[in-house]
Amino acid sequence: MRDLDRVVRVTGLPLVMGVVNVTPDSFSDGGRYDDTGRAIAHGLSLLADGADLLDVGGESTRPGATRPLLADELGRVVPVIEALAARGATVSVDTMRATVAARAVEAGATIINDVSGGLADPEILDVAAQTGATYVAMHWRAHSATMQDFTDYGPEGVVAAVRAELAERVSAIRAAGVADERIVLDPGLGFAKLAEHNWELVRRLDVLAELGFPLLVGASRKTFLGRLLADEHGEPRAVGEREAAGIALSALLGAGMGGAPVWCLRVHDVRAHRDGLAVAAQWTGHTVDRATGAAEEQA
Ligand code: PMM
């Protein structure tokens, strides 16, 4: 297994997290990997493509989505995590539920990726503290059914507001007993955000980095990229045709254009985004050893 900390500290080049959505309705790849066997096969192919971590989720968070039953979410993610962890993958579980997080860690996940940052089910913070898992806290304001009603960021603007709201989450996470070196923050692109909010956030990651934690960014295939590429009638580009824009963004972030190093990029097409990062690595003077994935500073 790669030394994840070393890669982020030595080079500043982001890790790549491959998305394994075990859901019938995710907006980017819903229904494609919604049975256990197909999800495991997809995870293995993402690893072969060079994923540093795999993010396994059983709840769609696309705008307007309704929540799955707990039993359904467990049934989706636990067997997939077990199989992928058994193959040596570093696995994160994408869940807002404490029970799912606990069972996922038992099954071999070492990262809890909570898009609600502990707001949906505060007990998830105790699970993170007790298990010693790494905890990703994303900026979030409401469940997907209503989140687009919460896009008002007031006179301070989205960047300052997201920073302040993430700082509040950090206080809660610390109070639950999670160690600082286990905390990762995420601006939550597309969650209670208008398109321009997402662009402001990716340009000002330095403001979020001031909080002192590694940053994870998930832009892959999101609606703001579709809107950027809208046709002459204003119709956003279809979800399956946004990849090139996402890769361009990954390359820019990998080259530090967000104003701060990104610890990890959450993407669907791992191989394509790694290609973009290879360009960023050349640009910034880093090489990536394709055999081991370890990045080194060029002499
Ligand atoms: N986005 C989605 C799901 N989980 N987790 C984190 N940490 N950051 C994100 O931006 C994020 C996430 C929604 O995207 P999908 O439906 O394509 O998985």
Coordinates of N, CA, C and O in Angstrom, one line a residue, residues 48-229:
A48 N -6.8 -0.8 -10.8 CA -5.9 -1.1 -11.9 C -5.6 0.2 -12.6 O -4.5 0.4 -13.2
D49 N -6.5 1.1 -12.7 CA -6.3 2.4 -13.3 C -5.5 3.4 -12.5 O -5.1 4.5 -13.0
G50 N -5.1 3.0 -11.3 CA -4.2 3.8 -10.5 C -4.9 4.6 -9.3 O -4.3 5.5 -8.8
A51 N -6.1 4.2 -8.9 CA -6.7 4.9 -7.8 C -5.9 4.6 -6.5 O -5.4 3.5 -6.3
D52 N -5.7 5.7 -5.7 CA -5.0 5.6 -4.5 C -6.0 5.1 -3.4 O -5.6 4.4 -2.4
L53 N -7.2 5.5 -3.5 CA -8.3 5.1 -2.5 C -9.6 4.8 -3.3 O -9.8 5.4 -4.4
L54 N -10.4 4.1 -2.7 CA -11.8 3.8 -3.3 C -12.8 4.3 -2.3 O -12.8 4.0 -1.1
D55 N -13.8 5.1 -2.8 CA -14.9 5.6 -2.0 C -16.2 4.9 -2.3 O -16.7 5.1 -3.4
V56 N -16.6 4.1 -1.3 CA -17.8 3.2 -1.6 C -19.0 3.9 -0.9 O -19.0 4.1 0.3
G57 N -20.1 4.1 -1.7 CA -21.2 4.8 -1.2 C -22.5 4.1 -1.6 O -22.6 3.6 -2.7
G58 N -23.5 4.1 -0.7 CA -24.8 3.5 -1.0 C -26.0 4.4 -0.9 O -27.1 4.0 -0.9
E59 N -25.7 5.7 -0.8 CA -26.8 6.7 -0.8 C -26.5 7.8 -1.9 O -25.4 8.4 -1.8
S60 N -27.4 7.9 -2.8 CA -27.2 9.0 -3.8 C -27.4 10.4 -3.1 O -28.4 10.5 -2.3
T61 N -26.6 11.3 -3.5 CA -26.7 12.7 -2.9 C -27.0 13.7 -4.0 O -26.8 14.9 -3.9
R62 N -27.5 13.2 -5.2 CA -27.8 14.1 -6.3 C -28.9 15.0 -5.8 O -29.7 14.6 -5.0
P63 N -28.9 16.3 -6.3 CA -30.0 17.2 -5.9 C -31.4 16.6 -6.0 O -31.7 16.0 -7.1
G64 N -32.1 16.7 -5.0 CA -33.5 16.1 -5.0 C -33.6 14.7 -4.6 O -34.7 14.2 -4.4
A65 N -32.5 14.0 -4.3 CA -32.6 12.6 -4.0 C -33.3 12.3 -2.7 O -33.1 13.1 -1.7
T66 N -34.0 11.2 -2.6 CA -34.6 10.8 -1.3 C -33.6 9.7 -0.7 O -32.8 9.1 -1.4
R67 N -33.7 9.6 0.6 CA -32.7 8.7 1.4 C -33.1 7.2 1.3 O -34.3 6.9 1.4
P68 N -32.1 6.4 1.2 CA -32.4 4.9 1.3 C -32.7 4.5 2.7 O -32.3 5.2 3.6
L69 N -33.3 3.3 2.9 CA -33.4 2.7 4.2 C -32.1 2.3 4.7 O -31.2 2.0 3.9
L70 N -31.9 2.4 6.0 CA -30.6 2.0 6.6 C -30.2 0.6 6.1 O -29.1 0.3 5.7
A71 N -31.2 -0.4 6.2 CA -30.8 -1.8 5.8 C -30.4 -1.8 4.4 O -29.4 -2.6 4.0
D72 N -31.0 -1.0 3.5 CA -30.6 -1.1 2.1 C -29.2 -0.5 1.9 O -28.4 -1.1 1.2
E73 N -28.9 0.6 2.6 CA -27.6 1.2 2.5 C -26.5 0.2 3.0 O -25.5 0.0 2.4
L74 N -26.8 -0.4 4.2 CA -25.8 -1.4 4.7 C -25.6 -2.6 3.7 O -24.5 -3.0 3.4
G75 N -26.7 -3.1 3.2 CA -26.6 -4.2 2.2 C -25.8 -3.9 1.0 O -25.2 -4.7 0.4
R76 N -25.9 -2.6 0.6 CA -25.1 -2.2 -0.6 C -23.6 -2.1 -0.3 O -22.8 -2.5 -1.1
V77 N -23.3 -1.4 0.8 CA -21.8 -1.1 0.9 C -21.0 -2.1 1.6 O -19.8 -2.3 1.3
V78 N -21.6 -2.8 2.6 CA -20.7 -3.7 3.5 C -20.0 -4.8 2.7 O -18.8 -4.9 2.7
P79 N -20.7 -5.6 1.8 CA -20.0 -6.6 1.1 C -19.0 -6.1 0.1 O -18.0 -6.7 -0.1
V80 N -19.3 -4.9 -0.5 CA -18.3 -4.3 -1.4 C -17.1 -3.9 -0.7 O -15.9 -4.1 -1.2
I81 N -17.2 -3.3 0.4 CA -16.0 -2.8 1.2 C -15.2 -4.0 1.6 O -14.0 -4.0 1.5
E82 N -15.9 -5.1 2.2 CA -15.2 -6.3 2.6 C -14.3 -6.8 1.5 O -13.2 -7.1 1.7
A83 N -14.9 -6.9 0.3 CA -14.2 -7.6 -0.8 C -13.0 -6.7 -1.3 O -11.9 -7.2 -1.5
L84 N -13.3 -5.4 -1.3 CA -12.2 -4.5 -1.8 C -11.1 -4.3 -0.8 O -9.9 -4.3 -1.2
A85 N -11.4 -4.2 0.5 CA -10.4 -4.2 1.5 C -9.6 -5.4 1.5 O -8.4 -5.4 1.7
A86 N -10.3 -6.6 1.3 CA -9.5 -7.9 1.3 C -8.5 -7.9 0.2 O -7.5 -8.7 0.3
R87 N -8.8 -7.2 -0.9 CA -7.8 -7.1 -2.0 C -6.7 -6.1 -1.8 O -6.0 -5.8 -2.7
G88 N -6.7 -5.5 -0.6 CA -5.6 -4.6 -0.3 C -5.9 -3.1 -0.6 O -5.0 -2.3 -0.4
A89 N -7.2 -2.8 -1.0 CA -7.5 -1.4 -1.3 C -7.6 -0.6 0.0 O -8.1 -1.1 1.0
T90 N -7.2 0.7 -0.1 CA -7.6 1.6 1.0 C -9.0 2.1 0.7 O -9.2 2.7 -0.4
V91 N -9.9 1.8 1.6 CA -11.3 2.1 1.3 C -11.9 3.2 2.2 O -11.7 3.1 3.4
S92 N -12.7 4.1 1.6 CA -13.4 5.0 2.4 C -14.9 4.7 2.2 O -15.3 4.2 1.1
V93 N -15.7 4.9 3.2 CA -17.2 4.7 3.1 C -17.8 6.1 3.0 O -17.6 7.0 3.8
D94 N -18.6 6.3 2.0 CA -19.3 7.5 1.8 C -20.7 7.4 2.4 O -21.6 6.8 1.8
T95 N -20.8 7.8 3.7 CA -22.1 7.7 4.4 C -22.3 8.8 5.4 O -21.3 9.4 5.8
M96 N -23.6 9.1 5.7 CA -23.9 10.1 6.7 C -24.4 9.4 8.0 O -24.7 10.1 8.9
R97 N -24.4 8.1 8.0 CA -25.0 7.4 9.1 C -23.9 6.7 10.0 O -23.1 6.0 9.5
A98 N -24.1 6.9 11.3 CA -23.1 6.3 12.2 C -23.1 4.8 12.1 O -22.0 4.2 12.1
T99 N -24.3 4.2 12.0 CA -24.3 2.7 12.0 C -23.6 2.2 10.7 O -22.8 1.2 10.8
V100 N -23.8 2.8 9.6 CA -23.1 2.4 8.4 C -21.6 2.6 8.5 O -20.8 1.7 8.1
A101 N -21.2 3.7 9.1 CA -19.8 4.0 9.3 C -19.2 2.9 10.1 O -18.1 2.4 9.8
A102 N -19.8 2.6 11.2 CA -19.2 1.6 12.1 C -19.1 0.2 11.4 O -18.1 -0.5 11.5
R103 N -20.2 -0.2 10.7 CA -20.1 -1.5 10.1 C -19.1 -1.5 8.9 O -18.4 -2.5 8.6
A104 N -18.9 -0.4 8.3 CA -18.0 -0.2 7.2 C -16.5 -0.4 7.7 O -15.7 -1.0 7.1
V105 N -16.3 0.2 8.9 CA -14.9 0.2 9.4 C -14.7 -1.3 9.8 O -13.6 -1.8 9.6
E106 N -15.6 -2.0 10.4 CA -15.5 -3.4 10.7 C -15.2 -4.2 9.5 O -14.4 -5.2 9.5
A107 N -15.8 -3.8 8.4 CA -15.6 -4.5 7.1 C -14.2 -4.2 6.4 O -13.9 -4.8 5.4
G108 N -13.5 -3.2 7.0 CA -12.2 -2.9 6.4 C -12.0 -1.5 5.9 O -10.9 -1.1 5.5
A109 N -13.0 -0.6 6.0 CA -12.8 0.8 5.6 C -11.9 1.5 6.6 O -12.0 1.2 7.8
T110 N -11.1 2.4 6.2 CA -10.2 3.1 7.1 C -10.5 4.7 7.1 O -9.9 5.4 7.8
I111 N -11.4 5.0 6.2 CA -11.8 6.4 6.1 C -13.3 6.5 6.1 O -14.0 5.8 5.4
I112 N -13.8 7.5 6.9 CA -15.3 7.8 6.9 C -15.5 9.1 6.1 O -15.0 10.1 6.6
N113 N -16.1 9.0 5.0 CA -16.4 10.2 4.2 C -17.8 10.6 4.4 O -18.7 10.0 3.8
D114 N -18.0 11.7 5.2 CA -19.4 12.1 5.6 C -19.7 13.4 5.0 O -19.2 14.4 5.4
V115 N -20.5 13.3 3.9 CA -20.8 14.6 3.2 C -21.5 15.6 4.1 O -21.6 16.8 3.8
S116 N -22.1 15.2 5.2 CA -22.7 16.1 6.1 C -21.8 16.7 7.2 O -22.3 17.5 8.0
G117 N -20.6 16.2 7.3 CA -19.7 16.7 8.3 C -20.2 16.5 9.7 O -19.8 17.3 10.6
G118 N -21.0 15.5 9.9 CA -21.5 15.2 11.3 C -22.8 15.8 11.6 O -23.3 15.7 12.7
L119 N -23.4 16.6 10.7 CA -24.6 17.3 10.9 C -25.8 16.3 10.8 O -26.8 16.4 11.5
A120 N -25.8 15.4 9.9 CA -26.9 14.5 9.7 C -27.1 13.5 10.8 O -28.2 13.2 11.2
D121 N -26.0 13.0 11.3 CA -26.1 12.0 12.4 C -24.8 12.2 13.3 O -23.8 11.6 13.0
P122 N -24.9 13.0 14.3 CA -23.8 13.4 15.1 C -23.0 12.2 15.7 O -21.8 12.4 15.9
E123 N -23.7 11.1 15.9 CA -23.0 10.0 16.5 C -21.9 9.4 15.6 O -21.0 8.7 16.0
I124 N -21.9 9.8 14.3 CA -20.9 9.3 13.4 C -19.5 9.8 13.9 O -18.5 9.2 13.6
L125 N -19.5 11.0 14.6 CA -18.2 11.5 15.1 C -17.6 10.6 16.2 O -16.4 10.5 16.3
D126 N -18.5 10.0 17.0 CA -18.1 9.1 18.0 C -17.5 7.9 17.4 O -16.5 7.3 17.8
V127 N -18.1 7.4 16.3 CA -17.6 6.2 15.6 C -16.2 6.5 15.0 O -15.3 5.7 15.2
A128 N -16.0 7.7 14.5 CA -14.7 8.1 14.0 C -13.7 8.1 15.1 O -12.6 7.6 15.0
A129 N -14.1 8.7 16.2 CA -13.2 8.8 17.4 C -12.8 7.4 17.9 O -11.6 7.1 18.2
Q130 N -13.8 6.6 18.1 CA -13.6 5.2 18.7 C -12.8 4.3 17.8 O -12.1 3.5 18.2
T131 N -13.0 4.4 16.5 CA -12.3 3.5 15.5 C -11.0 4.0 15.1 O -10.2 3.2 14.6
G132 N -10.7 5.3 15.3 CA -9.5 5.8 14.8 C -9.4 6.0 13.3 O -8.4 6.2 12.7
A133 N -10.6 6.0 12.6 CA -10.7 6.2 11.2 C -10.4 7.6 10.8 O -10.6 8.5 11.7
T134 N -9.9 7.8 9.6 CA -9.7 9.2 9.1 C -11.1 9.7 8.8 O -12.0 8.9 8.3
Y135 N -11.4 11.0 9.1 CA -12.8 11.5 9.0 C -12.8 12.7 8.0 O -12.1 13.7 8.2
V136 N -13.5 12.5 6.9 CA -13.6 13.6 5.9 C -14.9 14.3 6.2 O -16.0 13.7 6.2
A137 N -14.8 15.6 6.5 CA -16.0 16.4 6.8 C -16.2 17.4 5.6 O -15.4 18.3 5.3
M138 N -17.3 17.2 4.9 CA -17.7 18.0 3.8 C -18.6 19.2 4.2 O -19.4 19.0 5.1
H139 N -18.5 20.3 3.5 CA -19.4 21.4 3.8 C -20.8 21.0 3.3 O -21.0 20.7 2.1
W140 N -21.8 21.2 4.1 CA -23.1 20.7 3.9 C -24.1 21.5 4.7 O -23.8 22.0 5.8
R141 N -25.3 21.7 4.1 CA -26.3 22.5 4.8 C -27.6 21.8 5.0 O -28.4 22.1 6.0
A142 N -27.9 20.8 4.1 CA -29.2 20.1 4.2 C -29.2 18.9 3.4 O -28.4 18.8 2.4
H143 N -30.1 18.0 3.6 CA -30.2 16.8 2.8 C -30.6 17.2 1.3 O -31.1 18.3 1.1
S144 N -30.2 16.2 0.4 CA -30.3 16.5 -1.0 C -31.7 17.0 -1.5 O -31.8 17.7 -2.4
A145 N -32.7 16.5 -0.8 CA -34.1 16.8 -1.2 C -34.3 18.3 -1.2 O -35.1 18.9 -2.0
T146 N -33.7 19.0 -0.3 CA -33.9 20.5 -0.1 C -32.7 21.4 -0.2 O -32.8 22.6 0.0
M147 N -31.5 20.8 -0.4 CA -30.3 21.5 -0.3 C -30.2 22.8 -1.2 O -29.6 23.8 -0.8
Q148 N -30.8 22.7 -2.3 CA -30.7 23.9 -3.2 C -31.6 25.1 -2.7 O -31.6 26.2 -3.3
D149 N -32.3 24.9 -1.6 CA -33.0 26.0 -1.0 C -32.1 26.8 0.0 O -32.5 27.8 0.6
F150 N -30.8 26.3 0.1 CA -29.9 26.9 1.1 C -28.6 27.4 0.4 O -27.5 27.1 0.9
T151 N -28.8 28.2 -0.6 CA -27.7 28.7 -1.4 C -27.4 30.2 -1.1 O -26.6 30.8 -1.8
D152 N -28.0 30.7 0.0 CA -27.7 32.1 0.3 C -26.5 32.2 1.3 O -26.5 31.7 2.4
Y153 N -25.4 32.8 0.8 CA -24.2 32.9 1.6 C -24.0 34.3 2.2 O -22.9 34.6 2.7
G154 N -25.0 35.2 2.0 CA -25.0 36.5 2.7 C -23.9 37.4 2.2 O -23.1 37.0 1.2
P155 N -23.7 38.5 2.9 CA -22.7 39.5 2.4 C -21.3 39.0 2.5 O -20.4 39.5 1.7
E156 N -21.0 38.1 3.4 CA -19.6 37.6 3.5 C -19.1 36.8 2.3 O -17.9 36.6 2.0
G157 N -20.1 36.2 1.6 CA -19.8 35.4 0.4 C -19.5 33.9 0.8 O -19.3 33.6 1.9
V158 N -19.5 33.1 -0.3 CA -19.5 31.7 -0.1 C -18.2 31.2 0.5 O -18.2 30.3 1.4
V159 N -17.1 31.8 0.2 CA -15.8 31.3 0.6 C -15.6 31.5 2.1 O -15.3 30.5 2.9
A160 N -15.9 32.7 2.6 CA -15.8 33.0 4.0 C -16.9 32.1 4.8 O -16.6 31.6 5.9
A161 N -18.1 32.0 4.2 CA -19.1 31.2 4.9 C -18.8 29.8 5.0 O -18.9 29.2 6.1
V162 N -18.2 29.2 4.0 CA -17.9 27.8 4.0 C -16.7 27.6 5.0 O -16.7 26.6 5.8
R163 N -15.8 28.5 5.0 CA -14.7 28.4 5.9 C -15.2 28.4 7.4 O -14.9 27.6 8.2
A164 N -16.1 29.3 7.7 CA -16.7 29.5 9.0 C -17.5 28.2 9.4 O -17.4 27.7 10.5
E165 N -18.3 27.7 8.5 CA -19.1 26.6 8.8 C -18.3 25.3 8.9 O -18.5 24.4 9.8
L166 N -17.2 25.2 8.2 CA -16.3 24.1 8.3 C -15.5 24.2 9.7 O -15.3 23.2 10.4
A167 N -15.2 25.4 10.1 CA -14.5 25.6 11.3 C -15.4 25.1 12.5 O -14.9 24.5 13.5
E168 N -16.7 25.4 12.4 CA -17.6 24.9 13.4 C -17.7 23.4 13.4 O -17.7 22.8 14.5
R169 N -17.6 22.8 12.3 CA -17.6 21.3 12.2 C -16.3 20.8 12.9 O -16.3 19.8 13.6
V170 N -15.2 21.4 12.6 CA -13.9 21.0 13.2 C -14.0 21.0 14.7 O -13.6 20.1 15.4
S171 N -14.7 22.0 15.3 CA -14.8 22.1 16.8 C -15.6 20.9 17.2 O -15.3 20.3 18.2
A172 N -16.7 20.5 16.5 CA -17.5 19.4 16.9 C -16.8 18.1 16.8 O -16.9 17.2 17.7
I173 N -16.0 18.0 15.7 CA -15.2 16.7 15.5 C -14.2 16.6 16.5 O -14.0 15.5 17.1
R174 N -13.5 17.7 16.9 CA -12.5 17.6 17.9 C -13.1 17.3 19.3 O -12.6 16.5 20.0
A175 N -14.3 17.9 19.5 CA -14.9 17.6 20.8 C -15.3 16.2 21.0 O -15.4 15.6 22.1
A176 N -15.6 15.5 19.8 CA -16.0 14.1 19.9 C -14.7 13.2 20.1 O -14.8 12.0 20.4
G177 N -13.5 13.8 20.0 CA -12.3 13.0 20.3 C -11.5 12.6 19.1 O -10.6 11.7 19.2
V178 N -11.9 13.1 17.9 CA -11.1 12.7 16.7 C -9.8 13.5 16.7 O -9.8 14.8 16.9
A179 N -8.7 12.8 16.5 CA -7.4 13.5 16.5 C -7.2 14.4 15.2 O -7.7 14.1 14.1
D180 N -6.6 15.5 15.4 CA -6.4 16.5 14.3 C -5.8 15.8 13.0 O -6.2 16.1 11.9
E181 N -4.8 14.9 13.2 CA -4.2 14.3 12.1 C -5.1 13.3 11.3 O -4.8 12.8 10.3
R182 N -6.3 13.1 11.8 CA -7.3 12.2 11.2 C -8.4 13.0 10.5 O -9.3 12.5 9.9
I183 N -8.3 14.4 10.5 CA -9.4 15.2 9.9 C -9.0 15.7 8.5 O -7.9 16.2 8.3
V184 N -9.9 15.6 7.6 CA -9.8 16.1 6.2 C -11.1 17.0 6.0 O -12.2 16.6 6.4
L185 N -10.9 18.1 5.3 CA -12.0 19.0 5.0 C -12.3 19.0 3.5 O -11.4 18.8 2.7
D186 N -13.5 19.3 3.1 CA -14.0 19.3 1.7 C -15.0 20.5 1.5 O -15.9 20.6 2.3
P187 N -14.8 21.3 0.5 CA -15.7 22.4 0.3 C -17.1 22.0 -0.1 O -18.0 22.8 -0.1
G188 N -17.3 20.8 -0.5 CA -18.7 20.3 -0.8 C -19.2 20.9 -2.1 O -20.4 21.5 -2.2
L189 N -18.5 20.8 -3.2 CA -18.9 21.4 -4.5 C -20.3 20.8 -4.9 O -20.5 19.5 -4.8
G190 N -21.2 21.6 -5.3 CA -22.5 21.2 -5.7 C -23.5 20.9 -4.6 O -24.7 20.7 -4.9
F191 N -23.1 21.0 -3.4 CA -24.0 20.8 -2.2 C -24.5 22.2 -1.7 O -23.7 22.9 -1.0
A192 N -25.7 22.6 -1.9 CA -26.2 23.9 -1.5 C -25.3 25.0 -2.1 O -25.0 25.9 -1.5
K193 N -25.0 24.8 -3.4 CA -24.1 25.8 -4.1 C -24.7 26.1 -5.5 O -25.1 25.2 -6.1
L194 N -24.6 27.3 -5.9 CA -24.9 27.7 -7.2 C -23.6 27.5 -8.0 O -22.5 27.4 -7.4
A195 N -23.7 27.5 -9.3 CA -22.5 27.2 -10.2 C -21.4 28.2 -9.8 O -20.2 27.8 -9.6
E196 N -21.7 29.5 -9.6 CA -20.6 30.4 -9.4 C -20.0 30.2 -8.0 O -18.8 30.5 -7.8
H197 N -20.7 29.7 -7.1 CA -20.2 29.4 -5.7 C -19.1 28.3 -5.9 O -18.0 28.4 -5.2
N198 N -19.3 27.3 -6.7 CA -18.3 26.2 -6.9 C -17.0 26.8 -7.5 O -15.9 26.5 -7.0
W199 N -17.2 27.7 -8.4 CA -16.0 28.3 -9.1 C -15.2 29.1 -8.1 O -14.0 29.1 -8.0
E200 N -15.9 29.9 -7.3 CA -15.2 30.7 -6.3 C -14.5 29.9 -5.3 O -13.3 30.2 -4.9
L201 N -15.1 28.8 -4.9 CA -14.4 27.9 -3.9 C -13.2 27.2 -4.5 O -12.1 27.2 -3.8
V202 N -13.2 26.8 -5.7 CA -12.0 26.1 -6.3 C -10.9 27.1 -6.5 O -9.7 26.7 -6.5
R203 N -11.3 28.4 -6.7 CA -10.2 29.4 -6.9 C -9.6 29.8 -5.6 O -8.5 30.4 -5.5
R204 N -10.3 29.6 -4.4 CA -9.8 30.1 -3.2 C -9.7 29.0 -2.1 O -10.1 29.2 -0.9
L205 N -9.1 27.9 -2.5 CA -8.9 26.9 -1.6 C -7.9 27.3 -0.5 O -7.9 26.7 0.6
D206 N -7.1 28.3 -0.8 CA -6.1 28.8 0.2 C -6.9 29.2 1.5 O -6.4 29.0 2.6
V207 N -8.1 29.8 1.3 CA -8.8 30.3 2.5 C -9.3 29.1 3.4 O -9.2 29.1 4.6
L208 N -9.7 28.0 2.7 CA -10.1 26.8 3.5 C -8.8 26.1 4.1 O -8.9 25.5 5.2
A209 N -7.7 26.2 3.3 CA -6.5 25.5 3.8 C -6.0 26.2 5.1 O -5.2 25.6 5.9
E210 N -6.4 27.5 5.3 CA -5.9 28.2 6.5 C -6.4 27.5 7.8 O -5.9 27.7 8.8
L211 N -7.5 26.6 7.6 CA -7.9 25.9 8.8 C -6.9 24.8 9.2 O -7.0 24.3 10.3
G212 N -6.0 24.5 8.4 CA -4.9 23.6 8.8 C -5.1 22.2 8.5 O -4.4 21.3 9.1
F213 N -6.0 21.8 7.7 CA -6.3 20.4 7.4 C -6.1 20.1 5.9 O -6.3 20.9 5.1
P214 N -5.8 18.8 5.6 CA -5.8 18.4 4.2 C -7.1 18.6 3.5 O -8.2 18.5 4.2
L215 N -7.1 18.9 2.2 CA -8.4 19.2 1.5 C -8.7 18.1 0.5 O -7.8 17.6 -0.2
L216 N -10.0 17.7 0.5 CA -10.4 16.7 -0.5 C -11.4 17.5 -1.4 O -12.2 18.3 -0.9
V217 N -11.4 17.3 -2.7 CA -12.3 18.1 -3.6 C -12.9 17.1 -4.6 O -12.3 16.3 -5.2
G218 N -14.3 17.2 -4.7 CA -15.1 16.4 -5.6 C -15.8 17.2 -6.6 O -16.9 17.8 -6.3
A219 N -15.2 17.3 -7.8 CA -15.8 18.1 -8.8 C -16.4 17.3 -10.0 O -17.2 17.7 -10.8
S220 N -15.9 16.0 -10.0 CA -16.1 15.1 -11.1 C -17.6 15.0 -11.6 O -18.4 14.7 -10.8
R221 N -17.8 15.4 -12.8 CA -19.1 15.2 -13.5 C -20.2 16.1 -12.9 O -21.4 15.8 -13.1
K222 N -19.9 17.1 -12.0 CA -21.0 17.8 -11.4 C -21.6 18.8 -12.3 O -21.1 19.2 -13.3
T223 N -22.8 19.2 -11.8 CA -23.7 20.1 -12.7 C -23.0 21.4 -13.0 O -23.2 21.9 -14.1
F224 N -22.2 22.0 -12.2 CA -21.5 23.2 -12.5 C -20.7 23.1 -13.8 O -20.5 24.0 -14.5
L225 N -20.1 21.9 -14.0 CA -19.3 21.7 -15.2 C -20.3 21.6 -16.4 O -20.0 22.1 -17.5
G226 N -21.4 20.9 -16.2 CA -22.4 20.8 -17.2 C -22.9 22.2 -17.6 O -23.1 22.5 -18.8
R227 N -23.1 23.1 -16.6 CA -23.6 24.4 -17.0 C -22.5 25.2 -17.7 O -22.8 26.0 -18.6
L228 N -21.2 25.0 -17.4 CA -20.1 25.7 -18.1 C -20.2 25.4 -19.6 O -19.9 26.2 -20.4
L229 N -20.6 24.2 -19.9 CA -20.6 23.7 -21.2 C -21.9 23.7 -21.9 O -22.2 22.9 -22.8

